[in-house]
Short mmCIF file of C-alpha atoms and ligand atoms in Angstrom, two decimals:
data_model
loop_
_atom_site.label_atom_id
_atom_site.label_comp_id
_atom_site.label_asym_id
_atom_site.label_seq_id
_atom_site.Cartn_x
_atom_site.Cartn_y
_atom_site.Cartn_z
CA UNK A 289 -19.47 -25.35 -17.41
CA UNK A 290 -19.60 -22.52 -14.88
CA UNK A 291 -17.46 -19.39 -15.16
CA UNK A 292 -15.80 -20.26 -11.85
CA UNK A 293 -12.02 -19.71 -12.19
CA UNK A 294 -11.26 -22.96 -10.35
CA UNK A 295 -13.07 -24.85 -13.15
CA UNK A 296 -11.95 -22.59 -16.02
CA UNK A 297 -8.27 -22.94 -15.08
CA UNK A 298 -8.60 -26.71 -15.48
CA UNK A 299 -11.11 -27.04 -18.32
CA UNK A 300 -10.91 -23.84 -20.37
CA UNK A 301 -8.91 -25.75 -23.01
CA UNK A 302 -11.05 -28.93 -23.13
CA UNK A 303 -12.30 -28.10 -26.65
CA UNK A 304 -8.79 -27.97 -28.18
CA UNK A 305 -8.25 -31.12 -30.26
CA UNK A 306 -5.15 -32.81 -28.84
CA UNK A 307 -4.06 -36.16 -27.40
CA UNK A 308 -6.18 -38.04 -24.84
CA UNK A 309 -3.53 -37.40 -22.17
CA UNK A 310 -5.10 -35.90 -19.04
CA UNK A 311 -1.90 -33.92 -18.45
CA UNK A 312 -1.43 -32.10 -21.82
CA UNK A 313 1.55 -33.19 -23.93
CA UNK A 314 4.24 -30.70 -24.90
CA UNK A 315 4.55 -30.28 -28.68
CA UNK A 316 8.00 -29.20 -29.81
CA UNK A 317 7.88 -29.60 -33.61
CA UNK A 318 8.69 -26.47 -35.60
CA UNK A 319 6.90 -27.75 -38.72
CA UNK A 320 4.07 -30.17 -39.52
CA UNK A 321 3.63 -32.93 -42.13
CA UNK A 322 1.41 -31.41 -44.82
CA UNK A 323 0.24 -34.84 -46.02
CA UNK A 324 -1.57 -35.29 -42.67
CA UNK A 325 -5.16 -34.14 -42.29
CA UNK A 326 -5.44 -30.82 -40.50
CA UNK A 327 -4.51 -27.20 -40.79
CA UNK A 328 -1.18 -27.07 -38.99
CA UNK A 329 1.60 -25.62 -41.15
CA UNK A 330 4.41 -24.06 -39.13
CA UNK A 331 4.91 -23.35 -35.41
CA UNK A 332 5.33 -19.60 -35.80
CA UNK A 333 1.75 -19.57 -37.16
CA UNK A 334 0.06 -22.15 -34.94
CA UNK A 335 0.89 -24.38 -32.00
CA UNK A 336 -1.53 -26.57 -30.08
CA UNK A 337 -0.03 -26.13 -26.60
CA UNK A 338 -0.11 -22.36 -27.17
CA UNK A 339 -3.76 -22.55 -28.21
CA UNK A 340 -4.55 -24.48 -25.03
CA UNK A 341 -2.98 -21.77 -22.89
CA UNK A 342 -4.83 -19.08 -24.83
CA UNK A 343 -8.13 -20.92 -24.34
CA UNK A 344 -7.61 -21.06 -20.56
CA UNK A 345 -6.50 -17.42 -20.23
CA UNK A 346 -9.33 -16.24 -22.49
CA UNK A 347 -11.86 -18.14 -20.38
CA UNK A 348 -10.44 -16.69 -17.16
CA UNK A 349 -10.52 -13.07 -18.41
CA UNK A 350 -13.74 -13.33 -20.43
CA UNK A 351 -12.21 -12.64 -23.86
CA UNK A 352 -9.79 -13.96 -26.48
CA UNK A 353 -6.16 -14.30 -25.49
CA UNK A 354 -2.95 -13.94 -27.49
CA UNK A 355 0.23 -15.05 -25.72
CA UNK A 356 3.81 -13.81 -26.12
CA UNK A 357 7.30 -14.80 -24.92
CA UNK A 358 7.31 -12.25 -22.05
CA UNK A 359 5.16 -9.58 -20.45
CA UNK A 360 7.23 -6.92 -22.20
CA UNK A 361 6.69 -8.63 -25.57
CA UNK A 362 2.93 -8.54 -24.91
CA UNK A 363 3.07 -4.85 -23.94
CA UNK A 364 5.28 -3.92 -26.91
CA UNK A 365 3.13 -5.87 -29.37
CA UNK A 366 -0.09 -4.29 -28.14
CA UNK A 367 1.32 -0.76 -28.24
CA UNK A 368 2.76 -1.27 -31.73
CA UNK A 369 -0.64 -2.58 -32.85
CA UNK A 370 -2.58 0.34 -31.30
CA UNK A 371 0.09 2.88 -32.31
CA UNK A 372 -1.56 5.89 -30.63
CA UNK A 373 -0.29 9.47 -30.80
CA UNK A 374 -0.46 9.87 -27.01
CA UNK A 375 -0.31 7.41 -24.11
CA UNK A 376 -1.38 8.16 -20.56
CA UNK A 377 1.02 6.53 -18.10
CA UNK A 378 0.38 6.60 -14.35
CA UNK A 379 3.11 8.00 -12.08
CA UNK A 380 3.57 4.53 -10.54
CA UNK A 381 3.88 1.99 -13.37
CA UNK A 382 6.20 -0.93 -14.16
CA UNK A 383 9.43 0.80 -15.19
CA UNK A 384 9.85 -1.43 -18.27
CA UNK A 385 6.53 -0.16 -19.63
CA UNK A 386 7.65 3.44 -19.16
CA UNK A 387 10.97 2.69 -20.86
CA UNK A 388 9.22 1.08 -23.83
CA UNK A 389 6.87 4.01 -24.31
CA UNK A 390 9.48 6.72 -23.91
CA UNK A 391 12.58 5.10 -25.49
CA UNK A 392 13.83 6.54 -28.77
CA UNK A 393 12.94 6.32 -31.62
CA UNK A 394 9.24 6.08 -30.82
CA UNK A 395 6.91 8.94 -31.60
CA UNK A 396 4.55 8.30 -28.71
CA UNK A 397 3.99 11.13 -26.33
CA UNK A 398 3.58 10.07 -22.69
CA UNK A 399 1.03 12.24 -20.85
CA UNK A 400 0.16 12.39 -17.17
CA UNK A 401 -3.51 13.44 -17.27
CA UNK A 402 -6.56 11.78 -18.82
CA UNK A 403 -7.66 15.23 -20.06
CA UNK A 404 -4.66 15.30 -22.41
CA UNK A 405 -6.06 12.30 -24.34
CA UNK A 406 -8.20 12.38 -27.48
CA UNK A 407 -9.75 9.85 -29.88
CA UNK A 408 -7.34 7.06 -30.84
CA UNK A 409 -5.11 7.63 -27.81
CA UNK A 410 -4.40 5.03 -25.13
CA UNK A 411 -4.93 5.18 -21.36
CA UNK A 412 -2.51 2.65 -19.88
CA UNK A 413 -3.70 1.63 -16.41
CA UNK A 414 -1.80 -0.62 -14.04
CA UNK A 415 -3.84 -1.65 -11.02
CA UNK A 416 -2.53 -2.55 -8.51
CA UNK A 417 0.60 -0.73 -9.67
CA UNK A 418 4.21 -1.78 -9.38
CA UNK A 419 5.64 -1.19 -6.80
CA UNK A 420 3.24 0.91 -4.66
CA UNK A 421 0.07 -1.10 -5.30
CA UNK A 422 -1.83 2.09 -6.18
CA UNK A 423 -5.38 1.45 -7.39
CA UNK A 424 -7.24 2.89 -10.37
CA UNK A 425 -11.03 2.71 -10.65
CA UNK A 426 -11.22 0.86 -13.98
CA UNK A 427 -15.01 1.14 -14.38
CA UNK A 428 -14.99 4.92 -13.79
CA UNK A 429 -12.05 5.55 -16.14
CA UNK A 430 -13.44 3.26 -18.87
CA UNK A 431 -16.87 4.92 -18.71
CA UNK A 432 -15.34 8.39 -19.03
CA UNK A 433 -12.62 7.70 -21.62
CA UNK A 434 -14.47 5.07 -23.65
CA UNK A 435 -17.09 7.66 -24.60
CA UNK A 436 -14.24 9.93 -25.83
CA UNK A 437 -12.76 7.31 -28.17
CA UNK A 438 -9.78 6.52 -25.94
CA UNK A 439 -8.62 2.89 -25.76
CA UNK A 440 -8.32 1.64 -22.18
CA UNK A 441 -5.67 -0.99 -21.39
CA UNK A 442 -5.16 -2.53 -17.95
CA UNK A 443 -1.94 -4.25 -16.89
CA UNK A 444 -3.53 -6.60 -14.35
CA UNK A 445 -0.41 -8.63 -13.54
CA UNK A 446 -0.61 -7.97 -9.76
CA UNK A 447 -4.31 -8.90 -9.60
CA UNK A 448 -4.36 -11.98 -11.88
CA UNK A 449 -7.57 -12.89 -13.74
CA UNK A 450 -8.80 -14.48 -10.52
CA UNK A 451 -8.97 -11.35 -8.35
CA UNK A 452 -10.03 -8.80 -11.00
CA UNK A 453 -11.55 -8.91 -14.50
CA UNK A 454 -10.89 -5.58 -16.24
CA UNK A 455 -12.83 -6.44 -19.43
CA UNK A 456 -16.00 -6.82 -17.38
CA UNK A 457 -15.28 -3.36 -15.92
CA UNK A 458 -15.19 -1.80 -19.40
CA UNK A 459 -11.50 -2.00 -20.37
CA UNK A 460 -10.69 -2.74 -24.03
CA UNK A 461 -7.60 -4.85 -23.35
CA UNK A 462 -6.03 -6.57 -20.37
CA UNK A 463 -2.37 -7.57 -20.29
CA UNK A 464 -0.36 -9.74 -17.91
CA UNK A 465 3.18 -10.77 -17.42
CA UNK A 466 2.42 -14.50 -17.06
CA UNK A 467 6.01 -14.85 -15.83
CA UNK A 468 4.47 -13.83 -12.48
CA UNK A 469 1.37 -15.40 -10.89
CA UNK A 470 -0.09 -17.14 -13.95
CA UNK A 471 3.03 -19.31 -14.39
CA UNK A 472 3.65 -19.02 -10.68
CA UNK A 473 6.80 -21.14 -10.23
CA UNK A 474 9.62 -18.80 -11.31
CA UNK A 475 10.51 -21.14 -14.17
CA UNK A 476 8.76 -19.78 -17.27
CA UNK A 477 8.48 -16.41 -19.00
CA UNK A 478 5.44 -15.20 -20.86
CA UNK A 479 2.91 -12.48 -21.47
CA UNK A 480 -0.67 -12.24 -22.68
CA UNK A 481 -3.07 -9.72 -24.19
CA UNK A 482 -6.80 -10.42 -23.85
CA UNK A 483 -9.66 -8.58 -25.57
CA UNK A 484 -13.38 -9.28 -25.88
CA UNK A 485 -13.28 -8.12 -29.53
CA UNK A 486 -12.55 -11.14 -31.75
CA UNK A 487 -11.55 -8.99 -34.75
CA UNK A 488 -8.88 -7.27 -32.69
CA UNK A 489 -7.69 -10.62 -31.29
CA UNK A 490 -7.42 -12.00 -34.85
CA UNK A 491 -5.38 -8.95 -35.94
CA UNK A 492 -3.06 -9.34 -32.97
CA UNK A 493 -2.56 -13.01 -33.91
CA UNK A 494 -1.78 -12.03 -37.51
CA UNK A 495 0.75 -9.47 -36.27
CA UNK A 496 2.32 -12.10 -34.00
CA UNK A 497 2.88 -14.40 -36.98
CA UNK A 498 4.59 -11.58 -38.89
CA UNK A 499 6.59 -10.37 -35.89
CA UNK A 500 7.65 -13.92 -35.00
CA UNK A 501 6.75 -13.40 -31.35
CA UNK A 502 5.16 -16.76 -30.56
CA UNK A 503 6.52 -18.08 -27.23
CA UNK A 504 8.65 -21.24 -26.97
CA UNK A 505 6.99 -24.62 -26.34
CA UNK A 506 8.49 -25.29 -22.91
CA UNK A 507 7.54 -21.88 -21.52
CA UNK A 508 3.98 -22.28 -22.78
CA UNK A 509 3.68 -25.80 -21.38
CA UNK A 510 5.04 -24.77 -17.97
CA UNK A 511 2.69 -21.79 -17.89
CA UNK A 512 -0.26 -24.05 -18.75
CA UNK A 513 0.76 -26.37 -15.95
CA UNK A 514 1.11 -23.40 -13.60
CA UNK A 515 -2.23 -21.76 -14.38
CA UNK A 516 -4.16 -24.88 -13.27
CA UNK A 517 -3.45 -23.98 -9.64
CA UNK A 518 -3.58 -20.18 -9.99
CA UNK A 519 -6.92 -19.74 -8.13
CA UNK A 520 -5.66 -21.77 -5.18
CA UNK A 521 -2.25 -20.11 -5.04
CA UNK A 522 -3.43 -16.51 -5.33
CA UNK A 523 -6.11 -17.01 -2.66
CA UNK A 524 -3.62 -18.33 -0.12
CA UNK A 525 -0.86 -15.88 -1.10
CA UNK A 526 -3.27 -12.92 -0.77
CA UNK A 527 -4.41 -14.11 2.65
CA UNK A 528 -0.83 -14.38 3.89
CA UNK A 529 0.05 -11.00 2.34
CA UNK A 530 -2.83 -9.38 4.26
CA UNK A 531 -1.46 -10.71 7.55
CA UNK A 532 2.07 -9.49 6.72
CA UNK A 533 0.72 -6.05 5.83
CA UNK A 534 -1.09 -5.90 9.19
CA UNK A 535 2.12 -6.90 10.94
CA UNK A 536 4.19 -4.20 9.18
CA UNK A 537 1.48 -1.61 9.76
CA UNK A 538 1.54 -2.55 13.45
CA UNK A 539 5.27 -1.72 13.50
CA UNK A 540 4.41 1.83 12.44
CA UNK A 541 5.98 1.53 8.96
CA UNK A 542 4.57 3.18 5.83
CA UNK A 543 2.92 0.17 4.15
CA UNK A 544 1.57 0.04 0.58
CA UNK A 545 -1.09 -2.68 0.58
CA UNK A 546 -4.61 -2.05 -0.79
CA UNK A 547 -6.15 -4.31 1.84
CA UNK A 548 -5.26 -1.84 4.60
CA UNK A 549 -8.00 0.66 5.43
CA UNK A 550 -5.35 3.41 5.38
CA UNK A 551 -4.33 2.72 1.75
CA UNK A 552 -5.62 5.48 -0.58
CA UNK A 553 -7.15 2.92 -2.97
CA UNK A 554 -8.74 0.66 -0.37
CA UNK A 555 -12.39 1.38 -1.15
CA UNK A 556 -12.02 1.03 -4.91
CA UNK A 557 -9.92 -2.12 -4.50
CA UNK A 558 -12.60 -3.61 -2.23
CA UNK A 559 -15.11 -2.98 -5.05
CA UNK A 560 -13.16 -4.20 -8.06
CA UNK A 561 -11.03 -7.00 -6.58
CA UNK A 562 -12.13 -10.13 -4.74
CA UNK A 563 -8.94 -10.13 -2.61
CA UNK A 564 -6.15 -7.56 -2.40
CA UNK A 565 -3.29 -9.50 -3.96
CA UNK A 566 0.02 -10.82 -2.68
CA UNK A 567 2.41 -7.87 -3.11
CA UNK A 568 3.17 -5.79 -0.03
CA UNK A 569 5.53 -2.83 -0.29
CA UNK A 570 6.75 -0.84 2.69
CA UNK A 571 9.23 1.93 3.29
CA UNK A 572 12.24 2.22 5.57
CA UNK A 573 13.81 5.59 6.21
CA UNK A 574 16.61 5.57 3.59
CA UNK A 575 18.06 3.86 0.52
CA UNK A 576 20.96 2.48 2.59
CA UNK A 577 18.76 1.13 5.37
CA UNK A 578 16.46 -0.65 2.92
CA UNK A 579 19.33 -2.03 0.79
CA UNK A 580 20.96 -3.37 3.96
CA UNK A 581 17.72 -4.84 5.39
CA UNK A 582 17.15 -6.74 2.13
CA UNK A 583 20.32 -8.75 2.80
CA UNK A 584 19.12 -9.95 6.23
CA UNK A 585 16.20 -12.20 5.14
CA UNK A 586 16.51 -15.97 5.28
CA UNK A 587 13.13 -17.26 4.11
CA UNK A 588 12.44 -14.48 1.59
CA UNK A 589 14.84 -14.85 -1.36
CA UNK A 590 16.54 -11.60 -2.40
CA UNK A 591 15.62 -11.43 -6.07
CA UNK A 592 13.72 -9.43 -8.60
CA UNK A 593 10.40 -10.57 -10.12
CA UNK A 594 7.32 -11.66 -8.21
CA UNK A 595 4.33 -13.96 -8.23
CA UNK A 596 6.12 -17.26 -7.60
CA UNK A 597 5.34 -19.84 -4.93
CA UNK A 598 8.45 -18.75 -3.02
CA UNK A 599 8.53 -15.41 -1.19
CA UNK A 600 10.88 -12.77 -2.57
CA UNK A 601 12.09 -9.41 -1.28
CA UNK A 602 13.50 -6.64 -3.43
CA UNK A 603 14.93 -3.20 -2.75
CA UNK A 604 13.21 -1.57 -5.71
CA UNK A 605 15.29 1.61 -5.96
CA UNK A 606 18.35 -0.56 -6.69
CA UNK A 607 16.79 -1.45 -10.07
CA UNK A 608 14.33 1.41 -10.62
CA UNK A 609 15.57 4.93 -9.83
CA UNK A 610 11.98 6.24 -9.80
CA UNK A 611 10.99 3.99 -6.85
CA UNK A 612 10.99 5.52 -3.35
CA UNK A 613 14.56 5.08 -2.02
CA UNK A 614 13.59 3.15 1.14
CA UNK A 615 10.97 0.88 -0.45
CA UNK A 616 11.14 -2.90 -0.05
CA UNK A 617 8.73 -4.94 -2.17
CA UNK A 618 7.59 -8.29 -0.85
CA UNK A 619 6.17 -10.90 -3.18
CA UNK A 620 4.44 -13.21 -0.74
CA UNK A 621 4.59 -16.93 -1.52
CA UNK A 622 3.15 -20.09 -0.06
CA UNK A 623 5.34 -20.52 3.04
CA UNK A 624 3.76 -20.49 6.49
CA UNK A 625 2.66 -16.96 7.46
CA UNK A 626 4.27 -17.42 10.89
CA UNK A 627 7.66 -18.22 9.30
CA UNK A 628 7.42 -15.20 7.02
CA UNK A 629 6.55 -12.88 9.90
CA UNK A 630 9.44 -14.30 11.95
CA UNK A 631 11.75 -13.65 8.98
CA UNK A 632 10.54 -10.04 8.68
CA UNK A 633 10.90 -9.60 12.40
CA UNK A 634 14.52 -10.77 12.31
CA UNK A 635 15.41 -8.71 9.23
CA UNK A 636 13.88 -5.52 10.63
CA UNK A 637 15.16 -5.76 14.22
CA UNK A 638 17.56 -2.82 13.98
CA UNK A 639 14.87 -0.44 12.63
N1 LIG B 280 3.98 -5.68 -16.02
C1 LIG B 280 4.26 -5.69 -14.71
C2 LIG B 280 3.27 -5.09 -13.75
C3 LIG B 280 5.45 -6.25 -14.25
O1 LIG B 280 5.72 -6.24 -12.93
C4 LIG B 280 6.37 -6.80 -15.18
C5 LIG B 280 7.66 -7.38 -14.75
O2 LIG B 280 8.04 -7.28 -13.60
C6 LIG B 280 6.04 -6.76 -16.54
C7 LIG B 280 4.83 -6.20 -16.92
C8 LIG B 280 6.99 -7.30 -17.58
O3 LIG B 280 6.93 -8.70 -17.61
P1 LIG B 280 8.13 -9.63 -18.12
O4 LIG B 280 9.23 -9.51 -17.14
O5 LIG B 280 7.48 -10.98 -18.18
O6 LIG B 280 8.54 -9.13 -19.47
#
């Protein structure tokens, strides 16, 4: 089988022994009959639908995947497992990640420069970042820090395994909130850690059994169903996002989209991503103006989260005080690009 994501998303789990159903069954049992042949004991330890999802996500990223009940559970589990003294966090990073690292009573020290890191520390990259879609050159950072004994982690939620493969660029771990594009339908929560090192993956699995952080059956099954169409969805959503970014740029707004030649990370993004993703952020002149504009959309739903088939707009500073006050974040879905542009046009008329 080729490594093509269109094929891997559909057949990455073919080797998992399960029913003959072409659409995978959902297994809900919490415990298994020990008089049956086989190794299944208890769902917190092992679950076939979960193993299917892990096989697909591992195939897509080029490593071994361990899934969790949310993106934050994946992030928290990985950081507890690595337990570094210091963690580099970029200035623009998902605010939940920053809260987890800096919340009491943890002993982790958050640093802002790679030079402050030493052996055993962690460089936490998020590229593209939330919400400004800033880009980090993963290959350059991994080459520099890897030789100094620093562990490099990439939160690749905005890129998906289809547009960017951080492990092939030298990262040690990649994480995703699968609540976003991987699930893709705003109906399931999940997270995943992927590493090319099978010993580390086995240790993460052991820790998950002890922590009790295996995801629920329905979420895993919905995510497995969602990931089958990920390559198709993210390709179309990225294409539409690029046309919306051009439109907003043409209106003279400050637009954060790595596909625009004016974006500071454009060249690196063009090298390490196959498309530029489906998040477009842009800035209006004030908190009030942006909060008000967010109420005027009809096609875009006003909601948090991102990565679903439906387009969503969010005034980020309303939920994250570190976001620029006038920033609106668009998660571009599968609607017609013309309808989305008309919706933006109507919502932004007074600006
Ligand atoms: N990482 C990024 C980049 C995110 O945007 C989010 C959520 O918005 C998360 C992680 C956390 O994921 P979850 O909400 O599934 O816990």
